[in-house]
Tab-separated table of C-alpha atoms and ligand atoms in Angstrom:
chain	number	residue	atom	x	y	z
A	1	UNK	CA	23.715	25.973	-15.529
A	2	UNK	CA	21.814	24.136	-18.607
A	3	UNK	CA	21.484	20.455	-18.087
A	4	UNK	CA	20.185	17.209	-20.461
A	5	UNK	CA	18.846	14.169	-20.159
A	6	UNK	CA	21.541	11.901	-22.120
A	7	UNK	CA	24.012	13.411	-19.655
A	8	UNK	CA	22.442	13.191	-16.590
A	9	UNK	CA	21.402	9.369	-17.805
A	10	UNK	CA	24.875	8.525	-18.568
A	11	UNK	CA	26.554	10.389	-15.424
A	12	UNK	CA	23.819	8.117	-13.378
A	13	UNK	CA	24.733	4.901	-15.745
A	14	UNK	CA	28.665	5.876	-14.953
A	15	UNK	CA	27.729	5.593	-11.112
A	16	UNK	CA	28.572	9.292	-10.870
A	17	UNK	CA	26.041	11.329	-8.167
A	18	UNK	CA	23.642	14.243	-9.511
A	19	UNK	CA	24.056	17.701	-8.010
A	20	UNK	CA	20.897	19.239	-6.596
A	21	UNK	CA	20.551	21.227	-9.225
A	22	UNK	CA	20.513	18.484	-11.795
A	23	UNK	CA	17.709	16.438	-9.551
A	24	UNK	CA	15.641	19.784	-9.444
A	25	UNK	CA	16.095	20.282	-13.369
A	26	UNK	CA	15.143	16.635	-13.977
A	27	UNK	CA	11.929	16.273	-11.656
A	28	UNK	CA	10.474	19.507	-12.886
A	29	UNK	CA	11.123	18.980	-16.772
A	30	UNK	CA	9.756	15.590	-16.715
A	31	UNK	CA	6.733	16.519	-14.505
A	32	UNK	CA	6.044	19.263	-17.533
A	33	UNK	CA	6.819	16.941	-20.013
A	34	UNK	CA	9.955	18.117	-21.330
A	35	UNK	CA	12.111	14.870	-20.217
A	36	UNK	CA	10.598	11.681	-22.073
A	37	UNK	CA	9.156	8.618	-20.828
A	38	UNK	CA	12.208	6.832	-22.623
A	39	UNK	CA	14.558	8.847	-21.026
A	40	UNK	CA	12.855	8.658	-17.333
A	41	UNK	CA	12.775	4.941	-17.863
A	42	UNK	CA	16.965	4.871	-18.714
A	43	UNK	CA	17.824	6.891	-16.016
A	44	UNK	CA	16.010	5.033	-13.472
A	45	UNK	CA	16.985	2.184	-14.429
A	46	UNK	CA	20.472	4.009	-13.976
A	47	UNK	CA	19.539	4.590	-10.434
A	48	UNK	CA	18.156	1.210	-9.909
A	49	UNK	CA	21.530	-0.687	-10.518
A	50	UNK	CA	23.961	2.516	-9.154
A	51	UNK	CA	21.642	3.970	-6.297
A	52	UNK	CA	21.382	7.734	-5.133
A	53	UNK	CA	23.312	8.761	-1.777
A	54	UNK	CA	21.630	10.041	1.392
A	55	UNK	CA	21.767	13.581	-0.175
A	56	UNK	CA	20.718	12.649	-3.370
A	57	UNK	CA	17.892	10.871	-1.956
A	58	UNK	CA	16.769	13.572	0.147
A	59	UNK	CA	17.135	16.629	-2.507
A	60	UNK	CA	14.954	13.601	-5.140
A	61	UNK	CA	12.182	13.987	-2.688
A	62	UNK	CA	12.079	17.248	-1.775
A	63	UNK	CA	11.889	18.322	-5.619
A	64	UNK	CA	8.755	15.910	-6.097
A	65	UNK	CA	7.032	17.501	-2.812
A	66	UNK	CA	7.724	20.753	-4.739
A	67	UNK	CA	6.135	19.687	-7.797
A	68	UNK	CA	2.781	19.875	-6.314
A	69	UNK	CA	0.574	20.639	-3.606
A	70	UNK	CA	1.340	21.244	0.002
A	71	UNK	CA	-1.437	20.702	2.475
A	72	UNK	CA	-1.205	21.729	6.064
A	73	UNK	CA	-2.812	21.207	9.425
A	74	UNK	CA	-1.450	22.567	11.715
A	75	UNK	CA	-4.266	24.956	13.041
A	76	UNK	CA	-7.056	22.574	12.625
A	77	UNK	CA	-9.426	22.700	15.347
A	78	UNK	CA	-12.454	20.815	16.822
A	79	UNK	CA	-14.575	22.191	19.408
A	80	UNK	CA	-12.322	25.239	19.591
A	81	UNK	CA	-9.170	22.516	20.324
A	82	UNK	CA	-6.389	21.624	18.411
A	83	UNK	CA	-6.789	18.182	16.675
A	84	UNK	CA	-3.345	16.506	15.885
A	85	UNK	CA	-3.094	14.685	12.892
A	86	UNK	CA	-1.359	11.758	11.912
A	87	UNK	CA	-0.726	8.925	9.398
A	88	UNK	CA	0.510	5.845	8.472
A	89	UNK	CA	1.905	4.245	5.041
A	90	UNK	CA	2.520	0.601	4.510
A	91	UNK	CA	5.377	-0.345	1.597
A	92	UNK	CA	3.114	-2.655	0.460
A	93	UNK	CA	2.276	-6.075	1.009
A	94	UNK	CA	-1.041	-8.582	-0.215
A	95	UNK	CA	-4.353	-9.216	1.485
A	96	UNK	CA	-3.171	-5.414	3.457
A	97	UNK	CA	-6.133	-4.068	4.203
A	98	UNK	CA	-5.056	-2.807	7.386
A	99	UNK	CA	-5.588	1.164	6.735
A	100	UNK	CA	-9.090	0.845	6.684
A	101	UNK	CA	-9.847	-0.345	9.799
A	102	UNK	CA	-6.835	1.879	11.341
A	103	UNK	CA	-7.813	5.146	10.108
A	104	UNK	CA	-11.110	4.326	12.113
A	105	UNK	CA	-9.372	3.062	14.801
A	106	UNK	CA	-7.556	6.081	15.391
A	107	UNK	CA	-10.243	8.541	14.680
A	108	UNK	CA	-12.368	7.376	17.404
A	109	UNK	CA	-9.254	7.380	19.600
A	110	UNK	CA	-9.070	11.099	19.160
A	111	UNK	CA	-6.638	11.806	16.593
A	112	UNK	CA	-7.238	12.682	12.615
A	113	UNK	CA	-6.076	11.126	9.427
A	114	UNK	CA	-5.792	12.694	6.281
A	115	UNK	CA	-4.937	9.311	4.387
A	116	UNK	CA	-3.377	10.388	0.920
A	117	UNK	CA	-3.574	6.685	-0.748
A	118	UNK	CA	-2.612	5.182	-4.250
A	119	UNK	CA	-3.760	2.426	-6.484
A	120	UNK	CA	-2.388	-1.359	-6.792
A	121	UNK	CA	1.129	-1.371	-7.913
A	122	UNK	CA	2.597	-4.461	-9.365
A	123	UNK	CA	1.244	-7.578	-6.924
A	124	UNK	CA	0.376	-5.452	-4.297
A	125	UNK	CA	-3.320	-4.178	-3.585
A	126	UNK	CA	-3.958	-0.453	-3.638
A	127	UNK	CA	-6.444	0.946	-1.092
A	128	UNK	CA	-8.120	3.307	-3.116
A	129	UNK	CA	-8.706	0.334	-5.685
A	130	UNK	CA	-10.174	-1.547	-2.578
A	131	UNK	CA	-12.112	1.622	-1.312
A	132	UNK	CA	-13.780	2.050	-4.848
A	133	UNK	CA	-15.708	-1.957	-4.744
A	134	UNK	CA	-17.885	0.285	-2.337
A	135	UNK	CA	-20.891	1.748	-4.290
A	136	UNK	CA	-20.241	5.046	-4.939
A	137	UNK	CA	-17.380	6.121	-3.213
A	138	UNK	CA	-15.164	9.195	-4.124
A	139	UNK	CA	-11.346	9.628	-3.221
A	140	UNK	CA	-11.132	12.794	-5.393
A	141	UNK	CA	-11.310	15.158	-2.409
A	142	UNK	CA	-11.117	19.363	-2.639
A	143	UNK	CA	-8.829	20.358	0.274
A	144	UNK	CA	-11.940	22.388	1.630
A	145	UNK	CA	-13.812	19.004	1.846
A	146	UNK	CA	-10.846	17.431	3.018
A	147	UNK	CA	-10.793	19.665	6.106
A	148	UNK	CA	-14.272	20.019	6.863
A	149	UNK	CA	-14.416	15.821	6.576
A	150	UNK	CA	-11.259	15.719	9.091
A	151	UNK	CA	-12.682	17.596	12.181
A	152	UNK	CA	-15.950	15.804	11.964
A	153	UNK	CA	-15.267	12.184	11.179
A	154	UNK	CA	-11.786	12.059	12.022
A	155	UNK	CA	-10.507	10.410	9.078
A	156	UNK	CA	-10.177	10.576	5.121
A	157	UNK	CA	-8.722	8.510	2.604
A	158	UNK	CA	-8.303	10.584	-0.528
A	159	UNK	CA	-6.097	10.124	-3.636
A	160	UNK	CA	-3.142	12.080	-3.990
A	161	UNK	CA	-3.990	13.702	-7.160
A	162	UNK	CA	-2.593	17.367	-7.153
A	163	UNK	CA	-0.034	16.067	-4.300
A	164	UNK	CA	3.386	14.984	-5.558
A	165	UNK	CA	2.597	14.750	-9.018
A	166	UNK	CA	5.906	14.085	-9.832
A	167	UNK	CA	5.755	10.398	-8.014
A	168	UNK	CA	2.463	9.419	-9.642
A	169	UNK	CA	4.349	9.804	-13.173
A	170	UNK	CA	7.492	8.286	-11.819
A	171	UNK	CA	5.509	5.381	-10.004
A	172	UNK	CA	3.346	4.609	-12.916
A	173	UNK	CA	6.653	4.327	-14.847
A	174	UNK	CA	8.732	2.631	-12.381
A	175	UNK	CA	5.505	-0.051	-12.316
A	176	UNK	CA	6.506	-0.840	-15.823
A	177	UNK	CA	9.874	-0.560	-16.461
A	178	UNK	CA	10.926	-2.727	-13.766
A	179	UNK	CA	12.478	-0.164	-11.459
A	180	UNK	CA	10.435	-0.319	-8.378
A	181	UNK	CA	12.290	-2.476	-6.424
A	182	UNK	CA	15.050	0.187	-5.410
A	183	UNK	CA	15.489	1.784	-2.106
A	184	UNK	CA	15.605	5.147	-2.978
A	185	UNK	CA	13.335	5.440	-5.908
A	186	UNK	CA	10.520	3.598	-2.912
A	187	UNK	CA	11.928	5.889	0.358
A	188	UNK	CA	11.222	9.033	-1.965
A	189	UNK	CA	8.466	8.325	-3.596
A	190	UNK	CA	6.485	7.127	-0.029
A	191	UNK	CA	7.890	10.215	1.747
A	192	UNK	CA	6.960	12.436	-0.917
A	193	UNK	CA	3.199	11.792	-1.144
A	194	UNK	CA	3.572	11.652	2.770
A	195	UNK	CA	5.053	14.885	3.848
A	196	UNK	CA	3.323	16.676	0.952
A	197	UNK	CA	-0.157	15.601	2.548
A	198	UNK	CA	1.105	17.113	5.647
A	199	UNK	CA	-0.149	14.841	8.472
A	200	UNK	CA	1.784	15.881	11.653
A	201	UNK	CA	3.628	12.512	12.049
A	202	UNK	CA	4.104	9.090	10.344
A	203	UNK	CA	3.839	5.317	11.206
A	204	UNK	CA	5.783	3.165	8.382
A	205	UNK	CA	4.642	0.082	7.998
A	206	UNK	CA	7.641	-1.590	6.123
A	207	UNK	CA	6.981	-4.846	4.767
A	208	UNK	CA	9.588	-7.901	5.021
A	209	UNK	CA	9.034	-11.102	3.134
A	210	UNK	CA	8.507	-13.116	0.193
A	211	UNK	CA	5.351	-10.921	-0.603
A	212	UNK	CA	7.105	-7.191	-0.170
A	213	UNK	CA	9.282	-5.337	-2.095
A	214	UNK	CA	12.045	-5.942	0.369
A	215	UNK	CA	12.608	-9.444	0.828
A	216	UNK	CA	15.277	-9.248	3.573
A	217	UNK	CA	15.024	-7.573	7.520
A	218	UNK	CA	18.577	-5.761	6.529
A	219	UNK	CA	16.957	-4.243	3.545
A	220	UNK	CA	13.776	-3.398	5.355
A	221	UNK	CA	15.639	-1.660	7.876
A	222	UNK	CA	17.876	0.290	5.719
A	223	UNK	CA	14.748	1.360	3.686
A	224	UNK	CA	12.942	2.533	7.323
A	225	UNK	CA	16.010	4.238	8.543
A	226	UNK	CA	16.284	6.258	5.125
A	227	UNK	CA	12.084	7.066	5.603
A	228	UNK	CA	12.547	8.052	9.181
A	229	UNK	CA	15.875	10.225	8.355
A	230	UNK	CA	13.664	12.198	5.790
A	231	UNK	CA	10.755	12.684	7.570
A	232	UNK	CA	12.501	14.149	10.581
A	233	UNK	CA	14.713	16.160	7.857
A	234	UNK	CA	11.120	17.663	7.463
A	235	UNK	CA	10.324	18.018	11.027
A	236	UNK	CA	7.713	15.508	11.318
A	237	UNK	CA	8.087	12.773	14.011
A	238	UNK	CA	8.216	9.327	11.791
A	239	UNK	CA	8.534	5.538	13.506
A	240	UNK	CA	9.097	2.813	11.623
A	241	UNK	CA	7.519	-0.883	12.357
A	242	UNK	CA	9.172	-3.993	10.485
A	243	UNK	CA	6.462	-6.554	9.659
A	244	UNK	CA	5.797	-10.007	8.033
A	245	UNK	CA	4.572	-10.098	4.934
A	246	UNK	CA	6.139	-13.806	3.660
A	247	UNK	CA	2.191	-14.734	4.157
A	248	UNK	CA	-0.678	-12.779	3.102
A	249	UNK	CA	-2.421	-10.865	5.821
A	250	UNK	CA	-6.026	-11.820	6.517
A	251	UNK	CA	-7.861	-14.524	4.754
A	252	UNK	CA	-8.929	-12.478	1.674
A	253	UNK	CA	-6.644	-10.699	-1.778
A	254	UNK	CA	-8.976	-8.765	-3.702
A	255	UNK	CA	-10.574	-5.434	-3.483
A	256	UNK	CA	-14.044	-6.100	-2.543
A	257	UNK	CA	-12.990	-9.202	-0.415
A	258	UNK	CA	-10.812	-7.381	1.123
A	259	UNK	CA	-12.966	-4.892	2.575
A	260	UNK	CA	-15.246	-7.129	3.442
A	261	UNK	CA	-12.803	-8.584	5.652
A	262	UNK	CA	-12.006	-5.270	6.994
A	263	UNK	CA	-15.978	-4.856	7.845
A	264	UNK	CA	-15.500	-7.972	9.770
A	265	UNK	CA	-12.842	-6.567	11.943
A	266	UNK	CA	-14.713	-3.126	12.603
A	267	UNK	CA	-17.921	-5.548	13.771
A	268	UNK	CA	-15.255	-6.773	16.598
A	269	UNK	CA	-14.208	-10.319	14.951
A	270	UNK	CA	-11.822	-10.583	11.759
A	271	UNK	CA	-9.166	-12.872	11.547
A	272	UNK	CA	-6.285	-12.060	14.718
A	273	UNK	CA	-3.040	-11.118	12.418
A	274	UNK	CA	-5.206	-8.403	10.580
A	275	UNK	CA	-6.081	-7.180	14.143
A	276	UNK	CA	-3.266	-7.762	15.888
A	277	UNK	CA	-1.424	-4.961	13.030
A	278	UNK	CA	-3.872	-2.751	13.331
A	279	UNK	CA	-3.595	-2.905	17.188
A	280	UNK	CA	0.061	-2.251	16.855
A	281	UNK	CA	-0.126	0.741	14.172
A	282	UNK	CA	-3.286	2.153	16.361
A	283	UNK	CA	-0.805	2.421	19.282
A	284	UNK	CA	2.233	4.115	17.849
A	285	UNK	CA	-0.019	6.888	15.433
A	286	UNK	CA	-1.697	7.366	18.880
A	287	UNK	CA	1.444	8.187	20.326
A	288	UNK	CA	2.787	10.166	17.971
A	289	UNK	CA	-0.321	12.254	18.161
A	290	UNK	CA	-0.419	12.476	21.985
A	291	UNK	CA	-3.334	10.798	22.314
A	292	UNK	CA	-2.210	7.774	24.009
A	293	UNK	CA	-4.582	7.066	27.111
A	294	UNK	CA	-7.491	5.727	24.442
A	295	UNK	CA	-7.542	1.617	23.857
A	296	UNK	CA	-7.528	1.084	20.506
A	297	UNK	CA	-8.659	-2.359	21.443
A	298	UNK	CA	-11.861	-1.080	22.590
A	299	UNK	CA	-12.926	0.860	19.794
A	300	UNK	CA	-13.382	-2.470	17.538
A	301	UNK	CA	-15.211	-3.827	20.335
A	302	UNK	CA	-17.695	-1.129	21.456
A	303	UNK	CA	-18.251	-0.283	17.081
A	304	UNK	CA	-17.177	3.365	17.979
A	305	UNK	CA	-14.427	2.559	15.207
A	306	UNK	CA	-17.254	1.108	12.854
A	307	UNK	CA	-19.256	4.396	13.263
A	308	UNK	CA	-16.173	6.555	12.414
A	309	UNK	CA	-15.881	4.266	9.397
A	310	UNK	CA	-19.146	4.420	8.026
A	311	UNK	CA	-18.710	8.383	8.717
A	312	UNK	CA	-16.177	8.218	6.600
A	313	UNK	CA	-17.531	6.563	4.070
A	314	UNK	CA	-21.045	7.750	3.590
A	315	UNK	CA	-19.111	11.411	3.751
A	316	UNK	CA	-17.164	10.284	0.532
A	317	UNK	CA	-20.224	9.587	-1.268
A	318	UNK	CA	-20.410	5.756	-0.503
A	319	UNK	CA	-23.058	3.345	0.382
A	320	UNK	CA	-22.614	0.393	2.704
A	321	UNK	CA	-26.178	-0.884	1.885
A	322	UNK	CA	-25.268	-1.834	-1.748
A	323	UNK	CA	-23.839	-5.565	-1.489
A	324	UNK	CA	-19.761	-5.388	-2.393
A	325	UNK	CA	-19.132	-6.621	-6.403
A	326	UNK	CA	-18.980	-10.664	-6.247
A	327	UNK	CA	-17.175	-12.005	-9.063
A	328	UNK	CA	-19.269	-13.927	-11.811
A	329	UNK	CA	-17.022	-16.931	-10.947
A	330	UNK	CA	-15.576	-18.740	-8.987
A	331	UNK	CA	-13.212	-21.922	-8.491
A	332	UNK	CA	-12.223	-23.991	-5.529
A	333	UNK	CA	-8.498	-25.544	-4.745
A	334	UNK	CA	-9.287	-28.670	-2.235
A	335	UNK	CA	-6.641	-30.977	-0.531
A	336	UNK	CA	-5.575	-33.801	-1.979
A	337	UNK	CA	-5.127	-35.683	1.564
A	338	UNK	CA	-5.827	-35.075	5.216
A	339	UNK	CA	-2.791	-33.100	6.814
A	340	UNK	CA	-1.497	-29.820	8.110
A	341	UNK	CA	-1.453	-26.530	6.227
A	342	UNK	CA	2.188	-25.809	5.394
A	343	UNK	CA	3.086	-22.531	4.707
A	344	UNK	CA	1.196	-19.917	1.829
A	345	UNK	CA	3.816	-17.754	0.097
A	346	UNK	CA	2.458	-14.195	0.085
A	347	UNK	CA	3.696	-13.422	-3.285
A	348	UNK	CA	2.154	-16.515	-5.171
A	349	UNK	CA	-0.887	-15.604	-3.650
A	350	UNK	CA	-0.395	-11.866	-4.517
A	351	UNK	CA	0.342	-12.920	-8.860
A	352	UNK	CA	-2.341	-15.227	-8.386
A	353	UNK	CA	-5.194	-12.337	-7.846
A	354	UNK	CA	-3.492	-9.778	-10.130
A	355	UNK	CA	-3.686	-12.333	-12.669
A	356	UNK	CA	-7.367	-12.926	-12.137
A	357	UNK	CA	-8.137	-9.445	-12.837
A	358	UNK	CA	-7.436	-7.337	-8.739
A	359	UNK	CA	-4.620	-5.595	-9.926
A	360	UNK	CA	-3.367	-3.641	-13.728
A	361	UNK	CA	-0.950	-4.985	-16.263
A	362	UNK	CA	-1.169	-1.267	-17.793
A	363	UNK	CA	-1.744	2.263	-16.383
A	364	UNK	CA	-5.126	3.012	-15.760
A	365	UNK	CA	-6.291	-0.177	-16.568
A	366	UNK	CA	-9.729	-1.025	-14.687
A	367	UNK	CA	-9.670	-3.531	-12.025
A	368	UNK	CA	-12.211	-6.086	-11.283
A	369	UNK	CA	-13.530	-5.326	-7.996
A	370	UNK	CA	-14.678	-8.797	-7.341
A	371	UNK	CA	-11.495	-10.874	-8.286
A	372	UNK	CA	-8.855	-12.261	-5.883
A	373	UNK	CA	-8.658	-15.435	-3.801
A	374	UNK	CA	-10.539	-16.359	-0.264
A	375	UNK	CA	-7.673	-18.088	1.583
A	376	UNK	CA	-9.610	-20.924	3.794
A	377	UNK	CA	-6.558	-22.723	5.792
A	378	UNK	CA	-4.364	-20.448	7.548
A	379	UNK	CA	-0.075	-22.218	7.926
A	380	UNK	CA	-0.867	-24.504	10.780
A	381	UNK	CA	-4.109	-25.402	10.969
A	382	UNK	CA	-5.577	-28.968	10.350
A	383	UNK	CA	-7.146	-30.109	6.657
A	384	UNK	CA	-8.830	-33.151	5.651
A	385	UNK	CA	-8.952	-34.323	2.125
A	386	UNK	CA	-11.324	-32.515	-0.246
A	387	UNK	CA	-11.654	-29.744	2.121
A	388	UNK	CA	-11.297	-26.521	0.410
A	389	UNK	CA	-8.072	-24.254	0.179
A	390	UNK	CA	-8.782	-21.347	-1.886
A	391	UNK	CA	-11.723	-20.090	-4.228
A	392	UNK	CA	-10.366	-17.668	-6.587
A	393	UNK	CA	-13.422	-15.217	-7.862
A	394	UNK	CA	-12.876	-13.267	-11.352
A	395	UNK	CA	-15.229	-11.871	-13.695
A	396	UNK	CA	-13.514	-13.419	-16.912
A	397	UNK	CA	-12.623	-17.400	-16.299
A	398	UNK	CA	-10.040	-17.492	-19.000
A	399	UNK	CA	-8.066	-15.810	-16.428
A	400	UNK	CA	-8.045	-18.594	-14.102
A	401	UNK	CA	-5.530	-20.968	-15.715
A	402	UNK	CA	-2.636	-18.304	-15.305
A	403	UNK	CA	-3.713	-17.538	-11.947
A	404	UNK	CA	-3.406	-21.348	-10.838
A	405	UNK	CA	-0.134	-21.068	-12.420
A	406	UNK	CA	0.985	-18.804	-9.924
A	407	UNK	CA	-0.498	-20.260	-7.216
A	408	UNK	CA	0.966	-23.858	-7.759
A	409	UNK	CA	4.079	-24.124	-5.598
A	410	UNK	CA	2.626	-21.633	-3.617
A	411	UNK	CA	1.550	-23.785	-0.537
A	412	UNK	CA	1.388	-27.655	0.623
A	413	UNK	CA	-0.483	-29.794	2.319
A	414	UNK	CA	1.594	-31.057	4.563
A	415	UNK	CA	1.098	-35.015	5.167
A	416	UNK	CA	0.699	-36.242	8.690
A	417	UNK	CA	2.804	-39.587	8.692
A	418	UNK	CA	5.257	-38.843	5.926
A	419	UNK	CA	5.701	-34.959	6.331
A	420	UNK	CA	5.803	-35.018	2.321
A	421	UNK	CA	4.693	-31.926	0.696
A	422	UNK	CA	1.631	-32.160	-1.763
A	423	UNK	CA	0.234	-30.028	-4.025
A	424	UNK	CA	-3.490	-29.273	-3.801
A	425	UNK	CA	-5.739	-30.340	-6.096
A	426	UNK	CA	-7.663	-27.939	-9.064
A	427	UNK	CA	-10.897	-28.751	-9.641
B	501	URA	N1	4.650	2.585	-2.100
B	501	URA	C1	4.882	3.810	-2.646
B	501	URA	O1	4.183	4.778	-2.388
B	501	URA	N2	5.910	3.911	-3.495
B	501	URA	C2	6.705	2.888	-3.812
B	501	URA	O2	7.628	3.082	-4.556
B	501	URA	C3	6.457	1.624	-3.230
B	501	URA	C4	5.421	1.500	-2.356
């Protein structure tokens, strides 16, 4: 059977379903280049207003794990005893910096993680992007290194390079054409770089809120059930957690902030949402793994996670005693009038340090490793006038006009007599 691209495109555009032959034609010919970016872009944009059924969506990730690498540990050893492996993957969310203080989490509870990780799509912070503000760090990984770095820190977080290929054209094209949003095109092209890296099970992390891809709990759970339906279609144990993410997580958005703030939570303080997620992760990849009789809890609080994590770290070629990037400048949001903190919308917050230079406009743009916003009054909690809200840090201060912009609307000081909301004030 010989297949093209305008008929595929139109049989998509026409609501009709692709065979599994047609999915396998199109995912290999536009891996090698044969289908254009033009006619990638129509056709998921096709899929994005008609949708792909369960077997579509299961044969569409299945051809991008075949389009690349397969890794495998399922005989890895330490001391002569098997080591289970296991992962997690969040769907995205801002001020998530929760995998790198839960891959060290779970390391020192006993179980691996071979952390295949991408960069910052859209709004939403990417941890390699976050991992890189660390001086000299390396997330291009050999699978020999990989292996070696797994039995004796526990934990890696590597890029996906030669795994999945297929998903790092398609996501780089879905990131600009509009198209990420669907539940398909996102269940694939998670599972994909996920079963490809070949952990022996999977915690989902699937973000709900203003700030997430899926801004409603019915859509969040129809996205985990079609996750967990592929990965056991694989054979690999997957759970699924639903969490907030209609505020930012943590006090920080920004690469270098943010792992600051995850340094903070390895030294046993850090603010208690970040660690309350990890806690929760920690205890279902633990177990998954079978390695359930370790307290997560007590591995932030006796630094046995913190060692794993420098481990980790100095193993990839990065130095903890270089200071993280600050930002060459900085501007501070204060309130207007004494009051409560009302609520900070996650996505606002999100735009606002993508626009200040934490997140791409195009492919392979660089990042600033210094920019995002420092969030200093959490929903809830008491603010007198001229106290500071945010400082937003970027490198480039014509930048910081657009990201107020997004910000404004964002949040409000709530007044204590009138319960009118009030914007903060700019400097
Ligand atoms: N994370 C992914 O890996 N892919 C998506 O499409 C969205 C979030």
């Amino acid at each position: 059977m010989t297949f093209d691209a305008p008929t595929l495109i139109a049989a998509k555009r026409d609501g009709r379903a692709l065979s599994d032959a047609a999915i396998d034609w199109l995912i290999e010919s536009y891996t090698a280049g044969r289908v254009a970016d033009e006619q990638m872009s129509a056709l998921l944009m096709a899929i994005f207003l008609r949708g792909m059924d369960a077997r579509e969506t299961a044969r569409w990730t299945a051809a991008m794990i075949s389009s690349g690498e397969q890794l495998d540990w399922r005989d890895l050893r330490r001391h002569g005893e098997l080591l289970p492996t296991v992962d997690k993957h969040s769907t995205g969310g801002v001020g998530d910096k929760i995998t790198l203080p839960l891959v060290a989490v779970v390391a020192a509870c006993g179980a691996a993680v071979p952390q295949a990780s991408g960069r910052g799509l859209g709004h939403t912070g990417g941890t390699l992007d976050k991992l890189e503000s660390i001086a000299g760090f390396d997330a291009t990984l050999s699978t020999q290194r990989l292996r070696d770095q797994l039995v004796d820190v526990g934990a890696a977080i590597f890029a996906a390079g030669a795994l999945a290929p297929a998903d790092a054209k398609l996501y780089a094209l879905r990131d600009i054409t509009a198209t990420v949003e669907s539940l398909p095109l996102i269940a694939s092209s998670v599972m994909s770089k996920k079963l490809a890296e070949g952990a022996g099970a999977l915690v989902l992390d699937v973000k709900v809120g203003s700030g997430a891809f899926m801004k409603s709990p019915q859509q969040a759970r129809e996205l985990a059930d079609m996750m967990v339906a592929l990965g056991a279609a694989h054979g690999v144990p997957t759970r699924a957690v639903l969490t907030d993410m209609n505020t930012p997580l943590g006090s920080t958005v920004g690469n270098a902030l943010e792992v600051a703030e995850a340094l903070e939570v390895l030294a046993g303080g850090g603010p208690a949402d970040v660690v309350a997620l990890i806690l929760t992760l920690a205890i279902e990849m633990l177990a998954l793994a079978g390695r359930d009789g370790r307290d997560p809890a007590a591995s932030l609080s006796d630094g046995t996670a913190m060692d794993r994590f420098t481990a980790m770290i100095a193993a990839q070629g990065g130095d903890l005693s270089v200071p993280l990037p600050v930002a060459a400048c900085s501007e501070t949001v204060t309130a207007p009038r004494s009051g409560t903190m009302g609520d900070i919308d996650a996505m606002a917050v999100g735009l606002a340090a993508w626009r200040l230079g934490a997140g791409r406009t195009r492919p392979g743009e660089a990042v600033q490793a210094g920019a995002g916003v420092r969030i200093h009054r959490r929903p809830g909690e008491p603010v007198s006038a001229g106290a500071a809200l945010f400082t937003l840090y970027t490198d480039t201060p014509e930048r910081f006009a657009p990201a107020f912009a997004e910000l404004d609307g964002g949040y409000a000081v709530l007044g204590t007599l009138d319960n009118v909301d009030n914007p903060g004030k700019r400097p």
